[in-house]
mmCIF file of C-alpha atoms in Angstrom:
data_model
loop_
_atom_site.group_PDB
_atom_site.id
_atom_site.type_symbol
_atom_site.label_atom_id
_atom_site.label_comp_id
_atom_site.label_asym_id
_atom_site.label_seq_id
_atom_site.Cartn_x
_atom_site.Cartn_y
_atom_site.Cartn_z
ATOM 1 C CA VAL A 141 23.202 -0.378 13.889
ATOM 2 C CA PHE A 142 25.373 -2.470 16.249
ATOM 3 C CA PRO A 143 27.591 -3.978 13.517
ATOM 4 C CA GLU A 144 28.253 -0.433 12.288
ATOM 5 C CA PHE A 145 29.396 0.651 15.749
ATOM 6 C CA ALA A 146 31.569 -2.468 16.016
ATOM 7 C CA ASP A 147 33.139 -1.838 12.602
ATOM 8 C CA LYS A 148 34.006 1.750 13.536
ATOM 9 C CA ILE A 149 35.598 0.605 16.788
ATOM 10 C CA ALA A 150 37.572 -2.037 14.872
ATOM 11 C CA GLU A 151 39.114 0.719 12.743
ATOM 12 C CA TYR A 152 40.868 1.983 15.878
ATOM 13 C CA ILE A 153 41.576 -1.122 17.961
ATOM 14 C CA GLY A 154 42.123 -3.509 15.066
ATOM 15 C CA THR A 155 39.862 -6.106 13.507
ATOM 16 C CA GLU A 156 41.556 -8.971 15.352
ATOM 17 C CA LYS A 157 40.836 -7.534 18.790
ATOM 18 C CA ALA A 158 37.278 -6.593 17.806
ATOM 19 C CA ALA A 159 36.651 -10.093 16.430
ATOM 20 C CA ALA A 160 37.920 -11.643 19.665
ATOM 21 C CA LEU A 161 35.153 -9.831 21.529
ATOM 22 C CA THR A 162 32.437 -10.784 19.054
ATOM 23 C CA CYS A 163 30.132 -13.728 19.683
ATOM 24 C CA ASP A 164 30.077 -15.438 16.273
ATOM 25 C CA PHE A 165 29.921 -19.158 16.966
ATOM 26 C CA THR A 166 27.711 -21.659 15.160
ATOM 27 C CA THR A 167 25.228 -21.519 18.011
ATOM 28 C CA SER A 168 25.222 -17.704 18.213
ATOM 29 C CA THR A 169 21.898 -16.034 17.577
ATOM 30 C CA PRO A 170 21.426 -12.475 16.258
ATOM 31 C CA THR A 171 20.653 -11.460 19.839
ATOM 32 C CA ASP A 172 23.917 -13.027 21.027
ATOM 33 C CA ARG A 173 25.888 -11.052 18.448
ATOM 34 C CA ILE A 174 24.150 -7.810 19.366
ATOM 35 C CA CYS A 175 24.927 -8.365 23.040
ATOM 36 C CA SER A 176 28.596 -8.956 22.220
ATOM 37 C CA HIS A 177 28.693 -5.751 20.178
ATOM 38 C CA ILE A 178 27.226 -3.841 23.108
ATOM 39 C CA ALA A 179 29.845 -5.441 25.363
ATOM 40 C CA LEU A 180 32.534 -4.200 22.969
ATOM 41 C CA MET A 181 31.059 -0.710 23.052
ATOM 42 C CA ASP A 182 30.987 -0.845 26.840
ATOM 43 C CA THR A 183 34.638 -1.911 26.976
ATOM 44 C CA VAL A 184 35.882 1.149 25.068
ATOM 45 C CA LYS A 185 33.175 3.660 26.009
ATOM 46 C CA HIS A 186 35.689 5.937 27.750
ATOM 47 C CA TYR A 187 37.514 6.448 24.455
ATOM 48 C CA PHE A 188 34.555 7.007 22.145
ATOM 49 C CA GLU A 189 31.337 9.005 22.091
ATOM 50 C CA TYR A 190 28.460 7.130 20.493
ATOM 51 C CA ARG A 191 25.788 8.952 18.534
ATOM 52 C CA MET A 192 22.901 7.879 16.346
ATOM 53 C CA LEU A 193 19.857 9.356 14.635
ATOM 54 C CA CYS A 194 16.432 7.820 14.300
ATOM 55 C CA GLY A 195 14.624 7.497 11.021
ATOM 56 C CA CYS A 196 11.565 5.778 9.689
ATOM 57 C CA GLY A 197 10.031 4.716 6.459
ATOM 58 C CA ILE A 198 8.205 1.974 4.604
ATOM 59 C CA PRO A 199 10.607 0.064 2.327
ATOM 60 C CA SER A 200 7.863 -1.503 0.217
ATOM 61 C CA ILE A 201 4.117 -2.069 0.035
ATOM 62 C CA GLU A 202 2.379 -5.170 -1.315
ATOM 63 C CA LEU A 203 -1.240 -5.147 -2.446
ATOM 64 C CA THR A 204 -2.734 -8.609 -2.039
ATOM 65 C CA GLY A 205 -5.622 -10.000 -4.044
ATOM 66 C CA THR A 206 -6.276 -9.410 -7.734
ATOM 67 C CA PRO A 207 -6.511 -6.130 -9.656
ATOM 68 C CA GLN A 208 -10.245 -6.786 -9.981
ATOM 69 C CA ASP A 209 -10.554 -6.817 -6.186
ATOM 70 C CA TRP A 210 -9.295 -3.241 -6.073
ATOM 71 C CA VAL A 211 -11.524 -2.215 -8.954
ATOM 72 C CA ASP A 212 -14.486 -3.692 -7.069
ATOM 73 C CA LEU A 213 -13.502 -1.820 -3.908
ATOM 74 C CA ARG A 214 -13.366 1.431 -5.857
ATOM 75 C CA GLN A 215 -16.808 0.754 -7.315
ATOM 76 C CA LYS A 216 -18.261 -0.054 -3.885
ATOM 77 C CA ALA A 217 -17.110 3.359 -2.663
ATOM 78 C CA GLU A 218 -19.330 5.009 -5.276
ATOM 79 C CA VAL A 219 -22.351 4.368 -3.038
ATOM 80 C CA LEU A 220 -21.020 7.078 -0.728
ATOM 81 C CA LYS A 221 -22.017 9.631 -3.357
ATOM 82 C CA ASP A 222 -25.635 9.019 -2.369
ATOM 83 C CA VAL A 223 -24.990 10.152 1.202
ATOM 84 C CA GLU A 224 -25.649 13.842 1.740
ATOM 85 C CA ASP A 225 -22.789 16.175 2.697
ATOM 86 C CA LEU A 226 -19.912 13.750 2.260
ATOM 87 C CA GLY A 227 -18.346 15.408 -0.765
ATOM 88 C CA TRP A 228 -15.609 16.981 1.383
ATOM 89 C CA TRP A 229 -14.483 13.444 2.195
ATOM 90 C CA THR A 230 -15.241 11.366 -0.913
ATOM 91 C CA SER A 231 -13.418 13.791 -3.213
ATOM 92 C CA GLU A 232 -10.204 12.860 -1.385
ATOM 93 C CA LEU A 233 -11.053 9.203 -0.773
ATOM 94 C CA PHE A 234 -11.687 8.490 -4.446
ATOM 95 C CA VAL A 235 -8.301 9.954 -5.407
ATOM 96 C CA ALA A 236 -6.536 7.572 -3.029
ATOM 97 C CA LEU A 237 -8.560 4.553 -4.167
ATOM 98 C CA ASP A 238 -7.775 5.352 -7.804
ATOM 99 C CA HIS A 239 -4.091 5.098 -6.918
ATOM 100 C CA PHE A 240 -4.736 1.685 -5.358
ATOM 101 C CA VAL A 241 -6.318 0.477 -8.592
ATOM 102 C CA ALA A 242 -3.456 1.850 -10.685
ATOM 103 C CA ALA A 243 -0.859 0.165 -8.470
ATOM 104 C CA ALA A 244 -2.723 -3.159 -8.554
ATOM 105 C CA GLU A 245 -2.740 -2.950 -12.347
ATOM 106 C CA GLY A 246 1.027 -2.451 -12.391
ATOM 107 C CA ASN A 247 1.207 1.345 -12.641
ATOM 108 C CA PRO A 248 2.136 2.614 -9.163
ATOM 109 C CA ASP A 249 2.842 6.273 -8.477
ATOM 110 C CA VAL A 250 5.891 5.939 -6.227
ATOM 111 C CA LYS A 251 5.656 9.520 -4.969
ATOM 112 C CA PHE A 252 2.081 8.887 -3.892
ATOM 113 C CA TRP A 253 3.010 5.777 -1.927
ATOM 114 C CA ARG A 254 5.869 7.636 -0.270
ATOM 115 C CA SER A 255 3.259 10.078 1.008
ATOM 116 C CA ILE A 256 1.200 7.505 2.884
ATOM 117 C CA CYS A 257 1.877 8.971 6.342
ATOM 118 C CA ASN A 258 3.701 12.204 5.587
ATOM 119 C CA VAL A 259 3.599 14.086 2.307
ATOM 120 C CA HIS A 260 6.627 13.194 0.162
ATOM 121 C CA GLY A 261 8.021 10.798 2.711
ATOM 122 C CA GLY A 262 8.952 13.184 5.504
ATOM 123 C CA SER A 263 10.106 11.464 8.675
ATOM 124 C CA GLY A 264 7.343 10.591 11.095
ATOM 125 C CA PHE A 265 9.470 11.142 14.205
ATOM 126 C CA TRP A 266 9.288 14.889 14.353
ATOM 127 C CA SER A 267 5.559 15.460 14.488
ATOM 128 C CA ASN A 268 2.510 13.865 16.049
ATOM 129 C CA PHE A 269 0.483 14.871 12.987
ATOM 130 C CA VAL A 270 -0.351 12.599 10.063
ATOM 131 C CA THR A 271 -0.053 14.737 6.943
ATOM 132 C CA GLY A 272 -0.215 12.013 4.280
ATOM 133 C CA TRP A 273 -3.118 10.450 2.423
ATOM 134 C CA ILE A 274 -3.715 7.708 5.024
ATOM 135 C CA GLN A 275 -5.924 10.221 6.836
ATOM 136 C CA VAL A 276 -8.552 10.063 4.082
ATOM 137 C CA PHE A 277 -9.669 6.759 5.619
ATOM 138 C CA PHE A 278 -10.534 8.597 8.847
ATOM 139 C CA PRO A 279 -13.113 11.263 7.964
ATOM 140 C CA TYR A 280 -14.100 11.612 11.608
ATOM 141 C CA SER A 281 -11.969 11.743 14.726
ATOM 142 C CA ASN A 282 -12.362 9.356 17.636
ATOM 143 C CA GLY A 283 -14.640 11.922 19.249
ATOM 144 C CA GLY A 284 -17.061 11.734 16.327
ATOM 145 C CA SER A 285 -16.467 15.258 15.062
ATOM 146 C CA ARG A 286 -15.427 16.124 11.529
ATOM 147 C CA CYS A 287 -11.686 15.975 10.897
ATOM 148 C CA ASN A 288 -9.709 19.137 10.292
ATOM 149 C CA ASP A 289 -9.239 20.650 6.868
ATOM 150 C CA SER A 290 -5.951 18.809 6.369
ATOM 151 C CA ILE A 291 -7.889 15.900 4.877
ATOM 152 C CA ALA A 292 -7.609 17.836 1.611
ATOM 153 C CA GLN A 293 -4.308 19.582 2.366
ATOM 154 C CA TRP A 294 -2.257 16.469 1.685
ATOM 155 C CA ARG A 295 -3.282 16.483 -1.980
ATOM 156 C CA ASN A 296 -2.531 20.172 -2.402
ATOM 157 C CA CYS A 297 1.023 19.639 -1.151
ATOM 158 C CA TYR A 298 1.415 16.438 -3.144
ATOM 159 C CA GLU A 299 0.300 18.004 -6.425
ATOM 160 C CA GLN A 300 2.579 21.008 -5.886
ATOM 161 C CA GLY A 301 5.509 18.625 -5.776
ATOM 162 C CA THR A 302 6.641 19.519 -2.275
ATOM 163 C CA GLY A 303 5.205 19.313 1.198
ATOM 164 C CA ARG A 304 5.315 22.168 3.672
ATOM 165 C CA GLU A 305 6.612 19.843 6.358
ATOM 166 C CA THR A 306 9.349 18.501 4.045
ATOM 167 C CA GLU A 307 10.519 22.031 3.279
ATOM 168 C CA GLU A 308 10.574 22.932 6.971
ATOM 169 C CA TYR A 309 12.409 19.711 7.748
ATOM 170 C CA ASN A 310 15.142 20.343 5.190
ATOM 171 C CA ASN A 311 15.532 23.952 6.297
ATOM 172 C CA GLY A 312 15.858 22.787 9.877
ATOM 173 C CA LEU A 313 18.548 20.283 8.981
ATOM 174 C CA ALA A 314 20.504 22.948 7.116
ATOM 175 C CA GLN A 315 20.352 25.302 10.096
ATOM 176 C CA GLY A 316 21.112 22.579 12.630
ATOM 177 C CA LYS A 317 18.157 23.382 14.866
ATOM 178 C CA ARG A 318 17.071 21.239 17.783
ATOM 179 C CA SER A 319 13.641 21.511 19.336
ATOM 180 C CA SER A 320 12.456 20.179 22.688
ATOM 181 C CA ARG A 321 11.078 17.116 20.879
ATOM 182 C CA GLY A 322 14.504 16.305 19.477
ATOM 183 C CA ALA A 323 13.463 17.399 15.989
ATOM 184 C CA PRO A 324 15.999 19.365 13.911
ATOM 185 C CA PHE A 325 13.603 22.292 13.423
ATOM 186 C CA ASP A 326 10.873 24.305 15.115
ATOM 187 C CA TYR A 327 8.066 23.182 12.816
ATOM 188 C CA VAL A 328 4.867 22.331 14.721
ATOM 189 C CA GLY A 329 3.125 20.412 11.984
ATOM 190 C CA TYR A 330 -0.348 20.191 10.534
ATOM 191 C CA GLY A 331 -2.647 17.331 9.752
ATOM 192 C CA MET A 332 -4.594 14.791 11.752
ATOM 193 C CA LYS A 333 -3.281 14.287 15.284
ATOM 194 C CA LEU A 334 -2.357 10.704 16.078
ATOM 195 C CA GLU A 335 -4.432 10.691 19.246
ATOM 196 C CA THR A 336 -7.570 11.639 17.294
ATOM 197 C CA ILE A 337 -7.409 8.638 14.941
ATOM 198 C CA PRO A 338 -10.292 6.292 15.839
ATOM 199 C CA VAL A 339 -9.777 2.611 16.583
ATOM 200 C CA GLY A 340 -10.388 0.194 13.741
ATOM 201 C CA VAL A 341 -12.984 -1.845 15.624
ATOM 202 C CA SER A 342 -16.744 -1.597 15.060
ATOM 203 C CA GLN A 343 -19.221 -2.325 17.837
ATOM 204 C CA ALA A 344 -22.844 -3.475 17.613
ATOM 205 C CA PRO A 345 -24.715 -3.667 20.949
ATOM 206 C CA PHE A 346 -27.324 -6.370 21.526
ATOM 207 C CA THR A 347 -29.236 -8.051 24.346
ATOM 208 C CA TYR A 348 -28.699 -11.744 25.012
ATOM 209 C CA THR A 349 -31.459 -13.632 26.846
ATOM 210 C CA ASP A 350 -30.743 -16.925 28.600
ATOM 211 C CA MET A 351 -33.926 -18.938 28.044
ATOM 212 C CA THR A 352 -33.099 -21.235 30.986
ATOM 213 C CA THR A 353 -32.887 -18.524 33.631
ATOM 214 C CA MET A 354 -34.795 -15.851 31.673
ATOM 215 C CA LYS A 355 -32.031 -13.412 32.571
ATOM 216 C CA SER A 356 -30.877 -10.831 30.034
ATOM 217 C CA TYR A 357 -27.345 -9.568 29.468
ATOM 218 C CA SER A 358 -25.935 -6.500 27.735
ATOM 219 C CA MET A 359 -23.434 -7.547 25.078
ATOM 220 C CA THR A 360 -21.669 -6.230 21.973
ATOM 221 C CA PHE A 361 -20.392 -7.758 18.772
ATOM 222 C CA ASN A 362 -16.921 -6.367 18.011
ATOM 223 C CA GLY A 363 -15.064 -6.688 14.743
ATOM 224 C CA GLY A 364 -12.291 -5.003 12.799
ATOM 225 C CA VAL A 365 -8.522 -4.655 12.658
ATOM 226 C CA VAL A 366 -7.327 -5.971 16.002
ATOM 227 C CA ALA A 367 -3.620 -6.677 15.490
ATOM 228 C CA VAL A 368 -0.600 -6.450 13.216
ATOM 229 C CA LEU A 369 1.184 -9.613 12.089
ATOM 230 C CA GLN A 370 4.885 -9.590 11.180
ATOM 231 C CA ASP A 371 6.276 -12.060 8.666
ATOM 232 C CA LYS A 372 9.233 -13.893 10.228
ATOM 233 C CA GLU A 373 11.202 -13.915 6.996
ATOM 234 C CA THR A 374 10.493 -10.596 5.289
ATOM 235 C CA LYS A 375 9.603 -8.638 8.468
ATOM 236 C CA ALA A 376 6.639 -7.227 6.534
ATOM 237 C CA LEU A 377 3.653 -6.048 8.566
ATOM 238 C CA GLU A 378 0.088 -7.119 7.783
ATOM 239 C CA PRO A 379 -3.121 -5.953 9.480
ATOM 240 C CA VAL A 380 -5.161 -8.769 10.996
ATOM 241 C CA SER A 381 -8.923 -8.706 11.449
ATOM 242 C CA GLY A 382 -10.852 -10.429 14.188
ATOM 243 C CA TRP A 383 -14.148 -10.438 16.026
ATOM 244 C CA SER A 384 -15.360 -11.041 19.556
ATOM 245 C CA VAL A 385 -18.415 -10.929 21.809
ATOM 246 C CA LEU A 386 -18.165 -8.874 24.997
ATOM 247 C CA ASP A 387 -20.405 -9.457 28.005
ATOM 248 C CA HIS A 388 -21.136 -6.211 29.872
ATOM 249 C CA GLY A 389 -23.165 -7.823 32.624
ATOM 250 C CA GLU A 390 -26.709 -8.732 33.544
ATOM 251 C CA ILE A 391 -29.524 -6.306 32.810
ATOM 252 C CA GLU A 392 -31.718 -5.697 35.816
ATOM 253 C CA PRO A 393 -35.455 -6.099 35.135
ATOM 254 C CA GLU A 394 -37.299 -2.803 34.880
ATOM 255 C CA GLY A 395 -38.068 -1.535 38.370
ATOM 256 C CA LYS A 396 -35.828 -4.140 40.008
ATOM 257 C CA GLY A 397 -33.066 -1.652 40.678
ATOM 258 C CA ALA A 398 -35.409 0.683 42.550
ATOM 259 C CA GLU A 399 -36.776 -2.239 44.600
ATOM 260 C CA ASN A 400 -33.277 -3.337 45.567
ATOM 261 C CA ARG A 401 -32.329 0.172 46.620
ATOM 262 C CA ALA A 402 -35.513 0.429 48.719
ATOM 263 C CA GLU A 403 -34.759 -2.901 50.411
ATOM 264 C CA GLU A 404 -31.201 -1.774 51.146
ATOM 265 C CA THR A 405 -32.478 1.466 52.683
ATOM 266 C CA GLN A 406 -34.959 -0.404 54.897
ATOM 267 C CA GLY A 407 -32.253 -2.814 55.970
ATOM 268 C CA GLN A 408 -30.012 0.084 56.942
ATOM 269 C CA ARG A 409 -32.752 1.661 59.044
ATOM 270 C CA LYS A 410 -33.430 -1.608 60.878
ATOM 271 C CA HIS A 411 -29.718 -1.987 61.542
ATOM 272 C CA GLU A 412 -29.465 1.571 62.844
ATOM 273 C CA GLY A 413 -32.528 1.040 65.074
#
């Protein structure tokens, strides 16, 4: 965005003057150039009013592995059919996984992939709700309760060819509305709230016993998606998995805690006496 501001300023003060204030030497880094553009903006800030809008989006998505990998993943999901009372979830999950297989085989549905976070690619800045199909991977909220009914709503909007939030967004832009959140409309939103999405880390508690001291410790195995890696060249983001072992402290032998508390109480009484 900084080169665009600099170019607009150059239209008024002249390209020669603007270039003289731009850091563009052989040793200049992108950060150096940005700083010089900001310095230019600062120099003439009393003559211009700067404005910008935020936007978001995913320029492209790459599925790694082979098409057979995605077919195998889809087949593995079939085991969920044997679990009672999961039809409300699997009916939506299978639809999404079928799209993964189709894309891996070279037949992507672009409109589907545009709806990953918000149906039909609506901006994610104006709502703290996830209305797209990504929510089908989170059947339960971080509190353990069943997700809201929007887990199926995304497909209804998608198949109708328009999303409710997209319609509200466009109407808001046309009317020039501004809400307290900075959104150009008054639409509240529907879907899965961002704060209810569970973490992508699984935990398995276990007890570790040190055979030398015969002391036991409460621990957990932890594994899952722990970070996001950005490619230096393409700037693409990739989820990264990892695992760890957490030590929650020594486990007191049964009855030891009560004995310690009794000893502390007796010690207090002696001290008071």
